[in-house]
CSV table of C-alpha atoms in Angstrom, one decimal:
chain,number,residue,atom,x,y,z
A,25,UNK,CA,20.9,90.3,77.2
A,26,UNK,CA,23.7,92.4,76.7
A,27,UNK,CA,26.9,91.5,77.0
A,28,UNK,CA,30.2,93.1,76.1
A,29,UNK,CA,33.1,89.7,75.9
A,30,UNK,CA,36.6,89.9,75.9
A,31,UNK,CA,39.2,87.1,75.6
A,32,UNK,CA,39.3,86.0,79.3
A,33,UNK,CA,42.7,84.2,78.7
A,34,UNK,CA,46.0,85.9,79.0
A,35,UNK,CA,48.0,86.8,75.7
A,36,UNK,CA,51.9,86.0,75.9
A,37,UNK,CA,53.9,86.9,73.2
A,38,UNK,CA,57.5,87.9,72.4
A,39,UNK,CA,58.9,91.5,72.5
A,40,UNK,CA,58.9,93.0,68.8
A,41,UNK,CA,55.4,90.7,68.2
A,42,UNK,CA,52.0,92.2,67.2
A,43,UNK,CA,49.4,91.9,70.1
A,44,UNK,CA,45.6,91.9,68.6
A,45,UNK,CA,42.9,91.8,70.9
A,46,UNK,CA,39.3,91.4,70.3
A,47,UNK,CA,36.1,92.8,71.7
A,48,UNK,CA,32.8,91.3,70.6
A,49,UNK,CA,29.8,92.8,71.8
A,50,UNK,CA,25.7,92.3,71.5
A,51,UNK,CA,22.4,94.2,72.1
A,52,UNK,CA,24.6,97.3,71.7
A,53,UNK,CA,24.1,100.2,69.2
A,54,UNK,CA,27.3,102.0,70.4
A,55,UNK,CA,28.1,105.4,68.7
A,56,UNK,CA,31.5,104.6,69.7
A,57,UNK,CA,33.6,102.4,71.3
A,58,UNK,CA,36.7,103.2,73.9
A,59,UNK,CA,39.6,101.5,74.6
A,60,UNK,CA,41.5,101.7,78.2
A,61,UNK,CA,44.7,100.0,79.8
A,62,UNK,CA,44.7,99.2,83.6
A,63,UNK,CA,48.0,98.1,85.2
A,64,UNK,CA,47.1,96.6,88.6
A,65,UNK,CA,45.9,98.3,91.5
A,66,UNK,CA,45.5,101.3,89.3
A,67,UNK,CA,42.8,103.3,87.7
A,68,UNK,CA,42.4,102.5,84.1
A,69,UNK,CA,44.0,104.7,81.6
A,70,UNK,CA,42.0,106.2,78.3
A,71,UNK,CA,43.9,105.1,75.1
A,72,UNK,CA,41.6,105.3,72.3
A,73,UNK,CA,38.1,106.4,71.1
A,74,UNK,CA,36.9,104.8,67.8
A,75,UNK,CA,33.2,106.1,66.1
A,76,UNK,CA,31.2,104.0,64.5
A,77,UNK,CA,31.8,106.0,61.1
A,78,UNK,CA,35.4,104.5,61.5
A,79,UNK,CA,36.9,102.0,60.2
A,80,UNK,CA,40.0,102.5,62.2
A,81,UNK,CA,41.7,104.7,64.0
A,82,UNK,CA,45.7,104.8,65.0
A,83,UNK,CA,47.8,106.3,67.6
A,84,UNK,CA,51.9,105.7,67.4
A,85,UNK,CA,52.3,101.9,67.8
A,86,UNK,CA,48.2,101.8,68.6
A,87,UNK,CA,45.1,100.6,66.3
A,88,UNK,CA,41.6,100.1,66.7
A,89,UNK,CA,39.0,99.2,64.0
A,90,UNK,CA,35.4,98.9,64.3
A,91,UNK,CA,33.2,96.7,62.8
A,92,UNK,CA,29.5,97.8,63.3
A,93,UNK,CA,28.1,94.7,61.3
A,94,UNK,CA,29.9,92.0,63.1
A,95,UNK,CA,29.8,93.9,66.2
A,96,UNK,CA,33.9,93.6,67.0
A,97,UNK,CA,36.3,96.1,67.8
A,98,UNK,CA,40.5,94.7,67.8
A,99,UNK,CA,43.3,96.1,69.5
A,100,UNK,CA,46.5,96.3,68.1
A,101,UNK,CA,49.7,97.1,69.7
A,102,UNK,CA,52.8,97.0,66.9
A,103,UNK,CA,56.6,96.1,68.0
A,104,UNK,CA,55.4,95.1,71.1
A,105,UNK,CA,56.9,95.7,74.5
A,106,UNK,CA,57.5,94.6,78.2
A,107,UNK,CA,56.5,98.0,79.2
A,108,UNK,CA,52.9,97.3,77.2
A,109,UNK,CA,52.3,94.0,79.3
A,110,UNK,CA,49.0,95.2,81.3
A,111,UNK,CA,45.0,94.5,81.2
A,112,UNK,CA,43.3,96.3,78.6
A,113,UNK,CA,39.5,96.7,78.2
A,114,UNK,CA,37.3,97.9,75.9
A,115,UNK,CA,34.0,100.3,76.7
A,116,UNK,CA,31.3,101.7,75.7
A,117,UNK,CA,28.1,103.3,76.2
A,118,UNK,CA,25.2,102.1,78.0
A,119,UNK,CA,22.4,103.3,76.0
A,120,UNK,CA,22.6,107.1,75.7
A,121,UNK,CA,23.3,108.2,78.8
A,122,UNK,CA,27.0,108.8,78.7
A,123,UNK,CA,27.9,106.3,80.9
A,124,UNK,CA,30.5,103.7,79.9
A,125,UNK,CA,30.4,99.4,80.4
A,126,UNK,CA,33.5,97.7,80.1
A,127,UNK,CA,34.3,94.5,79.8
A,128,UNK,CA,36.2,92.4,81.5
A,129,UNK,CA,39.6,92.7,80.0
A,130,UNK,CA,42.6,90.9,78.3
A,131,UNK,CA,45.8,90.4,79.8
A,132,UNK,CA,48.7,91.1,78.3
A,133,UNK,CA,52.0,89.8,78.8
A,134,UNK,CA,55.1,90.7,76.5
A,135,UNK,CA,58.3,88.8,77.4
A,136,UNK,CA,61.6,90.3,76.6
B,37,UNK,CA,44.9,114.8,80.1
B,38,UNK,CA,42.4,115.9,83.3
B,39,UNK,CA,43.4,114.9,86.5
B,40,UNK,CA,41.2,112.6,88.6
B,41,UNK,CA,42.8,112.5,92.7
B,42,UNK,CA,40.7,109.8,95.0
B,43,UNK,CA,41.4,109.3,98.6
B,44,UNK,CA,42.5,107.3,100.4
B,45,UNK,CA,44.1,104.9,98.4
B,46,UNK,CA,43.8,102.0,101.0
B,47,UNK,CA,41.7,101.8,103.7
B,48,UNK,CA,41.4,99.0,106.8
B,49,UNK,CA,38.3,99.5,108.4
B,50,UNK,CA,36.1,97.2,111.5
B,51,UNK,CA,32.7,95.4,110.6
B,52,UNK,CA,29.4,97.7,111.1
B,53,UNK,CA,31.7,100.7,110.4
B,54,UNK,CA,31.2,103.9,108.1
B,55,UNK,CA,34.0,105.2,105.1
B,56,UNK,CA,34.2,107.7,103.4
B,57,UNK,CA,36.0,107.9,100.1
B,58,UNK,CA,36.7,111.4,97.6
B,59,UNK,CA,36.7,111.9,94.2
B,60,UNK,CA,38.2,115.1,93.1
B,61,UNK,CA,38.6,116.7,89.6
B,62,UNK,CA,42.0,119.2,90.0
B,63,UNK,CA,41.8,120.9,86.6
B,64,UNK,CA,38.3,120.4,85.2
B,65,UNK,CA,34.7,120.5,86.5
B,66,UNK,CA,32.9,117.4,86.5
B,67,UNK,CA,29.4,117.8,86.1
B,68,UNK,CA,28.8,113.9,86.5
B,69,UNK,CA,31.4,111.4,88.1
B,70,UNK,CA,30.9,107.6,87.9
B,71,UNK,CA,31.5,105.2,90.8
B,72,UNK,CA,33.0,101.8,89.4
B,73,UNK,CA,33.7,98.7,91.7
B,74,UNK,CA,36.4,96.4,90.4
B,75,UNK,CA,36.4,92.2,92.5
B,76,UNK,CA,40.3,91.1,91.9
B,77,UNK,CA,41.0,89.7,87.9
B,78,UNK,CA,37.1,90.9,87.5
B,79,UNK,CA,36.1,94.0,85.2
B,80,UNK,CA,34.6,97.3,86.2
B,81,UNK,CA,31.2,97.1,87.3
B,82,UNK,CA,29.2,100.6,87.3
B,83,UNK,CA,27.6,101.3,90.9
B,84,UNK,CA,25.8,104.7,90.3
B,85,UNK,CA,26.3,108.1,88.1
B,86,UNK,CA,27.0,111.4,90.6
B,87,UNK,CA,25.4,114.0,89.1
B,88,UNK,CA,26.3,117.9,90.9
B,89,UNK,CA,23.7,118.9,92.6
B,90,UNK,CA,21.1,116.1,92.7
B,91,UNK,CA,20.7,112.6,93.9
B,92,UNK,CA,23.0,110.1,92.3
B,93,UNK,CA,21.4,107.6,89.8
B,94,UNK,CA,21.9,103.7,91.0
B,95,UNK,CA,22.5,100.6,88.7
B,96,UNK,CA,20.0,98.0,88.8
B,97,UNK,CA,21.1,95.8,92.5
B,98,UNK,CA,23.2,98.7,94.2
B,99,UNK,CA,21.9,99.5,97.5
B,100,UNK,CA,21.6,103.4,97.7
B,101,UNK,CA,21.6,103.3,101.8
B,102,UNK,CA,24.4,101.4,101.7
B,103,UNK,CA,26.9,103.3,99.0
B,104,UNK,CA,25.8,107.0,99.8
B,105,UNK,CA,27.1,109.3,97.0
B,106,UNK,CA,27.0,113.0,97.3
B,107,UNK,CA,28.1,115.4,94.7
B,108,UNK,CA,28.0,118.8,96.4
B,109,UNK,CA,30.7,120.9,93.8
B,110,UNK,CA,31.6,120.6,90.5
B,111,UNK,CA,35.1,119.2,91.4
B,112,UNK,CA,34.0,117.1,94.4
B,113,UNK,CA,32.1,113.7,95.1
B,114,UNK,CA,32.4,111.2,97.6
B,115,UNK,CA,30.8,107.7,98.4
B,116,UNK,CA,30.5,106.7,101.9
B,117,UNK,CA,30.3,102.5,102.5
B,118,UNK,CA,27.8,102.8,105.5
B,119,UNK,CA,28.1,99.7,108.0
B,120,UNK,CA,30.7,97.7,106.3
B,121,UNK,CA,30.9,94.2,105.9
B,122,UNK,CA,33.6,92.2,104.6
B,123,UNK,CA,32.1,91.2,101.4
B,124,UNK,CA,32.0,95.4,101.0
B,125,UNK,CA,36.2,94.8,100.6
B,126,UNK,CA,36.7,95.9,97.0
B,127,UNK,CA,38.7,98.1,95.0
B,128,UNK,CA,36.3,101.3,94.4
B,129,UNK,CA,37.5,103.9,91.0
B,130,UNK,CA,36.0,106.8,90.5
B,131,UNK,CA,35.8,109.0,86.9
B,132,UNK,CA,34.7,111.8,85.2
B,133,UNK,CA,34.7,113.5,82.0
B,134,UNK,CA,36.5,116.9,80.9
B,135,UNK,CA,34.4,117.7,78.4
B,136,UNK,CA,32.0,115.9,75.6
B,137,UNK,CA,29.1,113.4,76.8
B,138,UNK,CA,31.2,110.8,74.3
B,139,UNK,CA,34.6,111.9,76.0
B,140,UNK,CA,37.0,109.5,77.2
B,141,UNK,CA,37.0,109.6,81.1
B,142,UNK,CA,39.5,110.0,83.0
B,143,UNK,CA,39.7,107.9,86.1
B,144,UNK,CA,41.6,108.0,90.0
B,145,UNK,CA,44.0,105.8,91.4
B,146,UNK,CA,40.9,103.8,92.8
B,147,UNK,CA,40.7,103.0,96.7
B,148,UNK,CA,41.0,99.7,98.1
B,149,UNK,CA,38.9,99.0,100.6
B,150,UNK,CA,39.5,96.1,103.7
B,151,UNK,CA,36.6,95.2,105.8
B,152,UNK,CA,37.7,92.9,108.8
């Protein structure tokens, strides 16, 4: 079946620390893979949009690579901040129809 | 970025009763929105795909009598929860894309949605 896994556990880590977070997918072929942050009781927020011709893809303190082979996308936030502390979740397409599947997201906690 | 507005952002409504929630794209048109359900600390899950003009599609397990979607413009679509229950009470997101069918989309401030 398909599936679409995210770490379900919370990630706490210190201010000025690199947060990674993983994405690991299966029976997927995605042509590209999105990432989104949701704080709560709000809509999630597009971040980032990676192809699967990319390795990786940056965006100020933000990367994402892609690895079509072991089917994984991480997240990186750099210098990390209270103000990043949030769920983020990774999506992509369901077949080719242009709709998106996430999963179920990674908290992330930054203490000052 | 494209602005998403849905409305209300909460709602309290009696057992066996109808709401209505919109989905409105303020600077784009949306020729296809998305209707996402969200159960607390649990991911998105995709209810149907609004397309303008025709009959939304349904994921596998959504009941289309219950979770009526009509997309009558390009900027507007709305779902109406027919004869809630409290098990309905969710937090329901709407989205749409600006452009590309591999755009990002851009979603609204989601409406929560009490059943007593």
């Amino acid at each position: 079946s398909q599936k679409i896994e995210q770490n379900s556990e919370a990630l706490n880590i210190q201010e000025g620390k690199t947060a990674t977070l993983t994405c690991n997918y299966t029976n997927y072929s995605p042509a590209y893979l999105q990432w989104y942050r949701q704080d709560p009781g709000r809509g999630p927020v597009f971040l980032l949009l990676i192809r699967e011709n990319e390795k990786e893809k940056r965006k100020e303190r933000l990367k994402v690579t892609f690895d079509t082979t072991l089917k994984q996308s991480l997240f990186h936030i750099t210098a990390s901040q209270p103000a990043d502390s949030a769920t983020y979740l990774c999506a992509l397409e369901g077949g080719n129809t242009g709709k998106l599947i996430f999963g179920q997201g990674t908290t992330l906690q930054v203490k000052p | 970025g494209a602005v998403v507005s849905q409305h209300p952002s909460r709602v309290i409504c009696k057992s066996g009763t109808s709401v209505k929630i919109e989905c409105r794209s303020l600077d784009f048109q949306a020729t296809t929105m998305f209707w996402y359900r969200q159960f607390p600390k649990q991911s998105l899950m995709l209810m149907a795909t609004s397309n303008e003009g025709s009959k939304a599609t349904y994921e596998q397990g959504v009941e289309k009598d219950k979770f009526l979607i009509n997309h009558a413009s390009l900027t507007l679509s709305t779902l109406t929860v027919t004869s809630a229950h409290p098990e309905d009470s969710s937090f329901y997101i709407c989205s749409a894309r600006a452009g590309t069918h591999t755009g990002e989309l851009f979603f609204g401030e989601g409406s929560r949605l009490t059943v007593l």
